[in-house]
Amino acid sequence: MSCENFFREQLKLRGLRLTVQRKLVLEALHDQANPVSAEDVFTLIQSIEPSLDRSTVYRTLDLLKEIGLVQEIHSNDRQNYFELCGTRLPHVHMVCQKCGGIFTVDQNVFDSVQIILQKSLGFEAQWTQMTIPGICQGCHTP
Amino acid sequence: MSCENFFREQLKLRGLRLTVQRKLVLEALHDQANPVSAEDVFTLIQSIEPSLDRSTVYRTLDLLKEIGLVQEIHSNDRQNYFELCGTRLPHVHMVCQKCGGIFTVDQNVFDSVQIILQKSLGFEAQWTQMTIPGICQGCHTP
DNA sequence: GTGAGTGCAAAGCATTTGCACCTTT
DNA sequence: AAAGGTGCAAATGCTTTGCACTCAC
């Protein structure tokens, strides 16, 4: 797992340590196809290491974010989601407001809008860090 | 104030009532140039009507959202923001991840992307219900 | 051995809810 | 009079924090 080596390296760089808990969080994220909430990560690890605490999950997600291994996705439901980055090309998430289904599109779909925002406002949009709400095909015609 | 008439009309349509509190919330929003948090609304009204409760603010904002007079903006700080939108065309919000500044663009900027998502995935995106994270001009070159 | 990291419990904070009383219609 | 609306207080849910103990280095 190249992620883990990179993580270890970055930790050493900062005088931090690679613990069992940190490995578990990284692994849990690595196994997911879709973004997961902190609670999801917590639950996933529960079965392997029941003693792990929620606060450790939060602290580790924060750390991973800082290092740049993890992206936080701001959703419109209360909680935020996390995703290991680097495994795929940058992509944008959509969430169906009815069924909760998650869909993705390639970031380049937004290239034209990106340029408009850039030129008109000087705003550099970060598409990969958000979730587009909407209604999916299945829920649209029930 | 045409907002209030529209509000009154929509309330009647649903068998709901126009109360002093609801008028105050609408008024408070009407006076703001920029989006405000629920707490802001609460504070603004405090000086006029100190007995008004936070929960009433939340309930009223919810109601106004449902009616379509108010748009909710999901920011990156903890709290969300609200904005009266009956007076303008539907618009999309952007939040600077550094300074927290809120910017807006007209919804039609997204027309082309809307069609792409629609045709390729059958996904009907709801642009006005999301917030685009990014870096604003001011924070980009400090 | 030393300081970073953890679990635990408690605190924060924005928001929501249950309920008895009040007010609009 | 009836039903919707409000204030109050308590609860909720996600997240953060303080602290003493533990463990990676």
mmCIF file of C-alpha atoms (C1' of nucleotides) in Angstrom:
data_model
loop_
_atom_site.group_PDB
_atom_site.id
_atom_site.type_symbol
_atom_site.label_atom_id
_atom_site.label_comp_id
_atom_site.label_asym_id
_atom_site.label_seq_id
_atom_site.Cartn_x
_atom_site.Cartn_y
_atom_site.Cartn_z
ATOM 1 C CA MET A 1 0.000 0.000 0.000
ATOM 2 C CA SER A 2 1.695 3.120 -1.206
ATOM 3 C CA CYS A 3 -0.638 5.345 0.786
ATOM 4 C CA GLU A 4 0.700 3.936 4.006
ATOM 5 C CA ASN A 5 4.288 4.532 3.061
ATOM 6 C CA PHE A 6 3.530 8.091 2.116
ATOM 7 C CA PHE A 7 1.686 8.521 5.383
ATOM 8 C CA ARG A 8 4.589 7.102 7.390
ATOM 9 C CA GLU A 9 7.009 9.347 5.595
ATOM 10 C CA GLN A 10 4.909 12.448 6.169
ATOM 11 C CA LEU A 11 4.485 11.553 9.825
ATOM 12 C CA LYS A 12 8.209 11.155 10.307
ATOM 13 C CA LEU A 13 8.724 14.507 8.625
ATOM 14 C CA ARG A 14 6.597 16.083 11.332
ATOM 15 C CA GLY A 15 7.909 14.093 14.248
ATOM 16 C CA LEU A 16 4.627 12.205 14.525
ATOM 17 C CA ARG A 17 4.024 8.505 14.985
ATOM 18 C CA LEU A 18 2.379 5.739 13.019
ATOM 19 C CA THR A 19 -0.021 4.054 15.393
ATOM 20 C CA VAL A 20 -2.376 1.109 15.013
ATOM 21 C CA GLN A 21 -5.337 3.479 15.119
ATOM 22 C CA ARG A 22 -3.992 5.689 12.367
ATOM 23 C CA LYS A 23 -3.331 2.670 10.205
ATOM 24 C CA LEU A 24 -6.867 1.445 10.772
ATOM 25 C CA VAL A 25 -8.404 4.758 9.739
ATOM 26 C CA LEU A 26 -6.296 4.909 6.613
ATOM 27 C CA GLU A 27 -7.208 1.330 5.758
ATOM 28 C CA ALA A 28 -10.899 1.913 6.331
ATOM 29 C CA LEU A 29 -10.813 4.854 3.943
ATOM 30 C CA HIS A 30 -8.816 2.879 1.436
ATOM 31 C CA ASP A 31 -11.474 0.211 1.211
ATOM 32 C CA GLN A 32 -14.319 2.595 0.374
ATOM 33 C CA ALA A 33 -15.554 3.336 -3.112
ATOM 34 C CA ASN A 34 -17.639 6.283 -1.973
ATOM 35 C CA PRO A 35 -17.031 9.067 0.518
ATOM 36 C CA VAL A 36 -17.742 8.150 4.126
ATOM 37 C CA SER A 37 -18.627 10.144 7.216
ATOM 38 C CA ALA A 38 -16.532 10.149 10.375
ATOM 39 C CA GLU A 39 -19.221 8.005 11.947
ATOM 40 C CA ASP A 40 -18.954 5.555 9.049
ATOM 41 C CA VAL A 41 -15.218 5.269 9.591
ATOM 42 C CA PHE A 42 -15.814 4.732 13.280
ATOM 43 C CA THR A 43 -18.363 1.980 12.641
ATOM 44 C CA LEU A 44 -16.182 0.282 10.062
ATOM 45 C CA ILE A 45 -13.312 0.014 12.496
ATOM 46 C CA GLN A 46 -15.499 -0.971 15.447
ATOM 47 C CA SER A 47 -15.673 -4.586 14.316
ATOM 48 C CA ILE A 48 -11.884 -4.894 14.134
ATOM 49 C CA GLU A 49 -10.853 -2.754 17.069
ATOM 50 C CA PRO A 50 -13.791 -2.031 19.378
ATOM 51 C CA SER A 51 -11.715 0.037 21.752
ATOM 52 C CA LEU A 52 -11.039 2.758 19.184
ATOM 53 C CA ASP A 53 -12.681 6.029 20.075
ATOM 54 C CA ARG A 54 -14.623 8.487 17.922
ATOM 55 C CA SER A 55 -12.324 11.313 18.928
ATOM 56 C CA THR A 56 -9.363 9.408 17.532
ATOM 57 C CA VAL A 57 -11.174 9.062 14.235
ATOM 58 C CA TYR A 58 -11.757 12.801 14.083
ATOM 59 C CA ARG A 59 -8.208 13.604 15.071
ATOM 60 C CA THR A 60 -6.817 11.215 12.483
ATOM 61 C CA LEU A 61 -9.069 12.483 9.704
ATOM 62 C CA ASP A 62 -7.883 15.968 10.517
ATOM 63 C CA LEU A 63 -4.301 14.876 10.349
ATOM 64 C CA LEU A 64 -4.783 13.045 7.063
ATOM 65 C CA LYS A 65 -6.451 16.118 5.647
ATOM 66 C CA GLU A 66 -3.544 18.281 6.672
ATOM 67 C CA ILE A 67 -1.091 15.906 5.074
ATOM 68 C CA GLY A 68 -3.218 15.931 1.941
ATOM 69 C CA LEU A 69 -4.121 12.262 1.839
ATOM 70 C CA VAL A 70 -7.767 12.886 2.538
ATOM 71 C CA GLN A 71 -10.318 15.257 1.115
ATOM 72 C CA GLU A 72 -13.227 16.542 3.120
ATOM 73 C CA ILE A 73 -16.490 16.873 1.267
ATOM 74 C CA HIS A 74 -19.006 19.423 2.479
ATOM 75 C CA SER A 75 -22.439 17.954 2.091
ATOM 76 C CA ASN A 76 -25.741 19.610 2.700
ATOM 77 C CA ASP A 77 -26.805 17.172 5.340
ATOM 78 C CA ARG A 78 -25.321 17.887 8.703
ATOM 79 C CA GLN A 79 -22.220 15.736 8.616
ATOM 80 C CA ASN A 80 -19.260 15.972 6.291
ATOM 81 C CA TYR A 81 -17.675 13.192 4.309
ATOM 82 C CA PHE A 82 -14.131 12.060 3.738
ATOM 83 C CA GLU A 83 -12.383 10.393 0.878
ATOM 84 C CA LEU A 84 -8.884 9.197 0.214
ATOM 85 C CA CYS A 85 -7.532 11.198 -2.690
ATOM 86 C CA GLY A 86 -4.966 10.162 -5.161
ATOM 87 C CA THR A 87 -6.576 6.853 -6.003
ATOM 88 C CA ARG A 88 -8.741 8.198 -8.817
ATOM 89 C CA LEU A 89 -8.810 11.206 -11.060
ATOM 90 C CA PRO A 90 -10.440 14.221 -9.440
ATOM 91 C CA HIS A 91 -14.184 13.762 -9.524
ATOM 92 C CA VAL A 92 -17.269 15.521 -8.329
ATOM 93 C CA HIS A 93 -20.007 13.993 -6.223
ATOM 94 C CA MET A 94 -23.742 14.264 -6.566
ATOM 95 C CA VAL A 95 -26.231 13.145 -3.973
ATOM 96 C CA CYS A 96 -29.849 12.331 -4.663
ATOM 97 C CA GLN A 97 -32.009 14.170 -2.153
ATOM 98 C CA LYS A 98 -34.601 11.417 -2.228
ATOM 99 C CA CYS A 99 -32.729 8.122 -2.075
ATOM 100 C CA GLY A 100 -29.359 9.395 -0.860
ATOM 101 C CA GLY A 101 -27.565 7.720 -3.750
ATOM 102 C CA ILE A 102 -24.120 9.016 -4.605
ATOM 103 C CA PHE A 103 -23.020 9.591 -8.181
ATOM 104 C CA THR A 104 -19.808 10.943 -9.606
ATOM 105 C CA VAL A 105 -18.688 12.787 -12.700
ATOM 106 C CA ASP A 106 -15.300 13.733 -13.945
ATOM 107 C CA GLN A 107 -14.168 17.151 -12.815
ATOM 108 C CA ASN A 108 -13.686 18.364 -16.390
ATOM 109 C CA VAL A 109 -17.445 18.569 -16.804
ATOM 110 C CA PHE A 110 -17.095 21.790 -14.836
ATOM 111 C CA ASP A 111 -14.272 23.283 -16.882
ATOM 112 C CA SER A 112 -16.465 25.825 -18.658
ATOM 113 C CA VAL A 113 -18.079 27.007 -15.432
ATOM 114 C CA GLN A 114 -14.703 27.076 -13.758
ATOM 115 C CA ILE A 115 -13.475 29.540 -16.355
ATOM 116 C CA ILE A 116 -16.551 31.742 -16.067
ATOM 117 C CA LEU A 117 -16.216 31.991 -12.288
ATOM 118 C CA GLN A 118 -12.504 32.544 -12.611
ATOM 119 C CA LYS A 119 -12.802 35.347 -15.130
ATOM 120 C CA SER A 120 -15.845 37.107 -13.755
ATOM 121 C CA LEU A 121 -15.128 36.912 -10.020
ATOM 122 C CA GLY A 122 -11.617 35.618 -9.671
ATOM 123 C CA PHE A 123 -13.118 32.742 -7.710
ATOM 124 C CA GLU A 124 -11.246 29.435 -7.833
ATOM 125 C CA ALA A 125 -13.914 26.796 -7.265
ATOM 126 C CA GLN A 126 -12.974 23.508 -5.589
ATOM 127 C CA TRP A 127 -15.486 21.110 -7.096
ATOM 128 C CA THR A 128 -14.074 18.022 -5.500
ATOM 129 C CA GLN A 129 -14.787 19.329 -2.032
ATOM 130 C CA MET A 130 -18.522 19.599 -2.359
ATOM 131 C CA THR A 131 -21.612 17.653 -3.119
ATOM 132 C CA ILE A 132 -24.206 18.605 -5.672
ATOM 133 C CA PRO A 133 -27.738 17.968 -4.455
ATOM 134 C CA GLY A 134 -30.407 16.932 -6.895
ATOM 135 C CA ILE A 135 -32.756 14.187 -7.980
ATOM 136 C CA CYS A 136 -31.425 11.065 -9.643
ATOM 137 C CA GLN A 137 -32.939 9.334 -12.637
ATOM 138 C CA GLY A 138 -34.540 6.579 -10.607
ATOM 139 C CA CYS A 139 -36.263 8.937 -8.203
ATOM 140 C CA HIS A 140 -37.300 11.374 -10.872
ATOM 141 C CA THR A 141 -39.878 9.096 -12.422
ATOM 142 C CA PRO A 142 -41.201 6.744 -9.766
ATOM 143 C CA MET B 1 -43.338 45.313 0.755
ATOM 144 C CA SER B 2 -44.252 42.775 -1.892
ATOM 145 C CA CYS B 3 -42.446 39.967 -0.063
ATOM 146 C CA GLU B 4 -44.861 40.231 2.790
ATOM 147 C CA ASN B 5 -47.868 40.042 0.551
ATOM 148 C CA PHE B 6 -46.480 37.004 -1.188
ATOM 149 C CA PHE B 7 -45.738 35.493 2.202
ATOM 150 C CA ARG B 8 -49.255 36.211 3.446
ATOM 151 C CA GLU B 9 -50.725 34.709 0.318
ATOM 152 C CA GLN B 10 -48.604 31.561 0.546
ATOM 153 C CA LEU B 11 -49.475 31.189 4.207
ATOM 154 C CA LYS B 12 -53.189 31.439 3.501
ATOM 155 C CA LEU B 13 -52.765 28.853 0.761
ATOM 156 C CA ARG B 14 -51.461 26.431 3.381
ATOM 157 C CA GLY B 15 -53.866 27.355 6.130
ATOM 158 C CA LEU B 16 -51.061 29.001 8.123
ATOM 159 C CA ARG B 17 -51.038 32.351 9.922
ATOM 160 C CA LEU B 18 -49.130 35.569 9.621
ATOM 161 C CA THR B 19 -47.859 36.329 13.089
ATOM 162 C CA VAL B 20 -45.835 39.191 14.490
ATOM 163 C CA GLN B 21 -42.832 36.902 14.816
ATOM 164 C CA ARG B 22 -42.972 35.757 11.217
ATOM 165 C CA LYS B 23 -43.219 39.344 10.040
ATOM 166 C CA LEU B 24 -40.190 40.266 12.124
ATOM 167 C CA VAL B 25 -38.068 37.479 10.667
ATOM 168 C CA LEU B 26 -39.043 38.395 7.137
ATOM 169 C CA GLU B 27 -38.291 42.039 7.828
ATOM 170 C CA ALA B 28 -34.923 41.270 9.385
ATOM 171 C CA LEU B 29 -33.944 39.288 6.299
ATOM 172 C CA HIS B 30 -35.256 41.984 4.018
ATOM 173 C CA ASP B 31 -32.959 44.556 5.557
ATOM 174 C CA GLN B 32 -29.779 42.559 4.980
ATOM 175 C CA ALA B 33 -27.530 42.976 1.988
ATOM 176 C CA ASN B 34 -25.595 39.823 2.776
ATOM 177 C CA PRO B 35 -26.645 36.356 3.936
ATOM 178 C CA VAL B 36 -27.133 36.051 7.681
ATOM 179 C CA SER B 37 -27.069 33.179 10.145
ATOM 180 C CA ALA B 38 -30.055 32.159 12.253
ATOM 181 C CA GLU B 39 -28.243 33.630 15.216
ATOM 182 C CA ASP B 40 -27.841 36.907 13.335
ATOM 183 C CA VAL B 41 -31.555 37.024 12.660
ATOM 184 C CA PHE B 42 -32.223 36.286 16.300
ATOM 185 C CA THR B 43 -29.905 39.056 17.449
ATOM 186 C CA LEU B 44 -31.317 41.548 14.970
ATOM 187 C CA ILE B 45 -34.839 40.988 16.261
ATOM 188 C CA GLN B 46 -33.802 40.903 19.923
ATOM 189 C CA SER B 47 -33.673 44.698 20.138
ATOM 190 C CA ILE B 48 -37.212 45.066 18.812
ATOM 191 C CA GLU B 49 -38.876 42.066 20.384
ATOM 192 C CA PRO B 50 -36.762 40.571 23.187
ATOM 193 C CA SER B 51 -39.268 37.846 23.930
ATOM 194 C CA LEU B 52 -38.814 36.158 20.567
ATOM 195 C CA ASP B 53 -37.189 32.753 20.841
ATOM 196 C CA ARG B 54 -34.428 31.172 18.790
ATOM 197 C CA SER B 55 -36.597 28.192 17.973
ATOM 198 C CA THR B 56 -39.161 30.468 16.397
ATOM 199 C CA VAL B 57 -36.445 31.916 14.191
ATOM 200 C CA TYR B 58 -35.446 28.443 13.051
ATOM 201 C CA ARG B 59 -39.036 27.380 12.483
ATOM 202 C CA THR B 60 -39.770 30.514 10.494
ATOM 203 C CA LEU B 61 -36.639 30.214 8.391
ATOM 204 C CA ASP B 62 -37.646 26.658 7.622
ATOM 205 C CA LEU B 63 -41.083 27.798 6.598
ATOM 206 C CA LEU B 64 -39.732 30.586 4.416
ATOM 207 C CA LYS B 65 -37.400 28.105 2.785
ATOM 208 C CA GLU B 66 -40.267 25.768 2.027
ATOM 209 C CA ILE B 67 -42.287 28.579 0.524
ATOM 210 C CA GLY B 68 -39.279 29.522 -1.546
ATOM 211 C CA LEU B 69 -38.726 33.007 -0.176
ATOM 212 C CA VAL B 70 -35.465 32.105 1.476
ATOM 213 C CA GLN B 71 -32.386 30.215 0.353
ATOM 214 C CA GLU B 72 -30.171 28.358 2.796
ATOM 215 C CA ILE B 73 -26.440 28.544 2.302
ATOM 216 C CA HIS B 74 -24.257 25.771 3.638
ATOM 217 C CA SER B 75 -21.048 27.375 4.745
ATOM 218 C CA ASN B 76 -17.819 25.832 5.886
ATOM 219 C CA ASP B 77 -18.052 27.189 9.372
ATOM 220 C CA ARG B 78 -20.470 25.431 11.617
ATOM 221 C CA GLN B 79 -23.578 27.491 11.063
ATOM 222 C CA ASN B 80 -25.640 27.951 7.942
ATOM 223 C CA TYR B 81 -26.725 31.201 6.363
ATOM 224 C CA PHE B 82 -30.009 32.454 4.984
ATOM 225 C CA GLU B 83 -30.927 34.928 2.325
ATOM 226 C CA LEU B 84 -34.145 36.348 0.998
ATOM 227 C CA CYS B 85 -34.378 35.363 -2.650
ATOM 228 C CA GLY B 86 -37.822 36.363 -3.839
ATOM 229 C CA THR B 87 -36.592 39.658 -5.142
ATOM 230 C CA ARG B 88 -33.821 38.348 -7.388
ATOM 231 C CA LEU B 89 -33.374 35.587 -9.923
ATOM 232 C CA PRO B 90 -32.265 32.245 -8.471
ATOM 233 C CA HIS B 91 -28.577 32.389 -7.758
ATOM 234 C CA VAL B 92 -25.811 30.112 -6.607
ATOM 235 C CA HIS B 93 -23.532 30.741 -3.665
ATOM 236 C CA MET B 94 -19.816 30.372 -3.292
ATOM 237 C CA VAL B 95 -17.916 30.427 -0.024
ATOM 238 C CA CYS B 96 -14.257 31.254 0.270
ATOM 239 C CA GLN B 97 -12.550 28.579 2.357
ATOM 240 C CA LYS B 98 -10.045 31.049 3.676
ATOM 241 C CA CYS B 99 -11.960 34.194 4.607
ATOM 242 C CA GLY B 100 -15.472 32.750 4.688
ATOM 243 C CA GLY B 101 -16.714 35.399 2.275
ATOM 244 C CA ILE B 102 -19.918 34.610 0.408
ATOM 245 C CA PHE B 103 -20.304 35.353 -3.301
ATOM 246 C CA THR B 104 -23.116 34.737 -5.749
ATOM 247 C CA VAL B 105 -23.594 34.028 -9.434
ATOM 248 C CA ASP B 106 -26.664 33.720 -11.538
ATOM 249 C CA GLN B 107 -27.979 30.199 -11.847
ATOM 250 C CA ASN B 108 -27.806 30.260 -15.645
ATOM 251 C CA VAL B 109 -24.028 30.002 -15.428
ATOM 252 C CA PHE B 110 -24.705 26.343 -14.789
ATOM 253 C CA ASP B 111 -27.044 25.769 -17.713
ATOM 254 C CA SER B 112 -24.513 23.904 -19.829
ATOM 255 C CA VAL B 113 -23.447 21.630 -16.973
ATOM 256 C CA GLN B 114 -27.069 21.090 -16.072
ATOM 257 C CA ILE B 115 -27.697 19.684 -19.541
ATOM 258 C CA ILE B 116 -24.632 17.458 -19.444
ATOM 259 C CA LEU B 117 -25.614 15.925 -16.117
ATOM 260 C CA GLN B 118 -29.181 15.595 -17.266
ATOM 261 C CA LYS B 119 -28.321 13.808 -20.491
ATOM 262 C CA SER B 120 -25.489 11.616 -19.260
ATOM 263 C CA LEU B 121 -26.861 10.545 -15.884
ATOM 264 C CA GLY B 122 -30.430 11.728 -15.762
ATOM 265 C CA PHE B 123 -29.425 13.729 -12.705
ATOM 266 C CA GLU B 124 -31.404 16.909 -12.041
ATOM 267 C CA ALA B 125 -29.040 19.149 -10.097
ATOM 268 C CA GLN B 126 -30.412 21.704 -7.652
ATOM 269 C CA TRP B 127 -27.824 24.447 -7.828
ATOM 270 C CA THR B 128 -29.511 26.888 -5.533
ATOM 271 C CA GLN B 129 -29.380 24.435 -2.664
ATOM 272 C CA MET B 130 -25.655 24.065 -2.543
ATOM 273 C CA THR B 131 -22.593 26.079 -1.833
ATOM 274 C CA ILE B 132 -19.444 25.965 -3.876
ATOM 275 C CA PRO B 133 -16.252 26.007 -1.849
ATOM 276 C CA GLY B 134 -13.189 27.698 -3.252
ATOM 277 C CA ILE B 135 -10.737 30.526 -2.888
ATOM 278 C CA CYS B 136 -11.787 34.090 -3.599
ATOM 279 C CA GLN B 137 -9.790 36.663 -5.491
ATOM 280 C CA GLY B 138 -8.648 38.482 -2.382
ATOM 281 C CA CYS B 139 -7.361 35.359 -0.669
ATOM 282 C CA HIS B 140 -5.797 33.935 -3.784
ATOM 283 C CA THR B 141 -3.044 36.516 -4.035
ATOM 284 C CA PRO B 142 -2.316 37.904 -0.574
ATOM 285 C "C1'" DG C 1 12.668 7.394 28.978
ATOM 286 C "C1'" DT C 2 10.049 10.980 26.699
ATOM 287 C "C1'" DG C 3 6.696 13.159 24.391
ATOM 288 C "C1'" DA C 4 3.206 12.075 21.079
ATOM 289 C "C1'" DG C 5 -1.241 9.642 20.987
ATOM 290 C "C1'" DT C 6 -5.178 7.451 22.976
ATOM 291 C "C1'" DG C 7 -9.571 6.507 25.489
ATOM 292 C "C1'" DC C 8 -12.746 8.461 28.363
ATOM 293 C "C1'" DA C 9 -15.908 11.688 29.771
ATOM 294 C "C1'" DA C 10 -17.542 16.000 29.435
ATOM 295 C "C1'" DA C 11 -18.199 20.194 27.051
ATOM 296 C "C1'" DG C 12 -19.558 22.955 22.802
ATOM 297 C "C1'" DC C 13 -22.595 24.699 19.477
ATOM 298 C "C1'" DA C 14 -26.079 24.945 16.059
ATOM 299 C "C1'" DT C 15 -30.304 23.086 15.595
ATOM 300 C "C1'" DT C 16 -34.576 20.383 16.838
ATOM 301 C "C1'" DT C 17 -38.399 18.841 19.617
ATOM 302 C "C1'" DG C 18 -42.190 18.102 23.191
ATOM 303 C "C1'" DC C 19 -45.436 20.465 25.530
ATOM 304 C "C1'" DA C 20 -48.513 23.682 27.806
ATOM 305 C "C1'" DC C 21 -50.042 28.146 26.952
ATOM 306 C "C1'" DC C 22 -51.297 31.895 23.771
ATOM 307 C "C1'" DT C 23 -53.175 34.116 19.529
ATOM 308 C "C1'" DT C 24 -54.762 34.412 14.846
ATOM 309 C "C1'" DT C 25 -58.538 33.357 12.102
ATOM 310 C "C1'" DA D 1 -64.075 28.029 19.560
ATOM 311 C "C1'" DA D 2 -60.528 25.665 17.011
ATOM 312 C "C1'" DA D 3 -56.245 25.020 15.285
ATOM 313 C "C1'" DG D 4 -52.024 26.921 14.396
ATOM 314 C "C1'" DG D 5 -47.967 29.282 16.669
ATOM 315 C "C1'" DT D 6 -44.989 30.495 20.424
ATOM 316 C "C1'" DG D 7 -41.770 30.371 24.378
ATOM 317 C "C1'" DC D 8 -39.474 27.525 27.348
ATOM 318 C "C1'" DA D 9 -36.494 23.967 28.478
ATOM 319 C "C1'" DA D 10 -34.566 19.958 27.444
ATOM 320 C "C1'" DA D 11 -32.749 16.926 23.997
ATOM 321 C "C1'" DT D 12 -30.053 15.876 19.808
ATOM 322 C "C1'" DG D 13 -26.203 15.067 16.864
ATOM 323 C "C1'" DC D 14 -21.787 16.077 15.219
ATOM 324 C "C1'" DT D 15 -17.557 17.523 16.723
ATOM 325 C "C1'" DT D 16 -14.009 19.216 20.002
ATOM 326 C "C1'" DT D 17 -11.359 19.317 24.235
ATOM 327 C "C1'" DG D 18 -8.965 18.398 28.840
ATOM 328 C "C1'" DC D 19 -6.686 15.039 31.149
ATOM 329 C "C1'" DA D 20 -4.315 11.085 32.881
ATOM 330 C "C1'" DC D 21 -2.608 6.991 31.117
ATOM 331 C "C1'" DT D 22 -0.161 4.450 27.302
ATOM 332 C "C1'" DC D 23 2.883 3.321 23.748
ATOM 333 C "C1'" DA D 24 5.895 4.249 19.557
ATOM 334 C "C1'" DC D 25 10.209 5.980 18.961
#
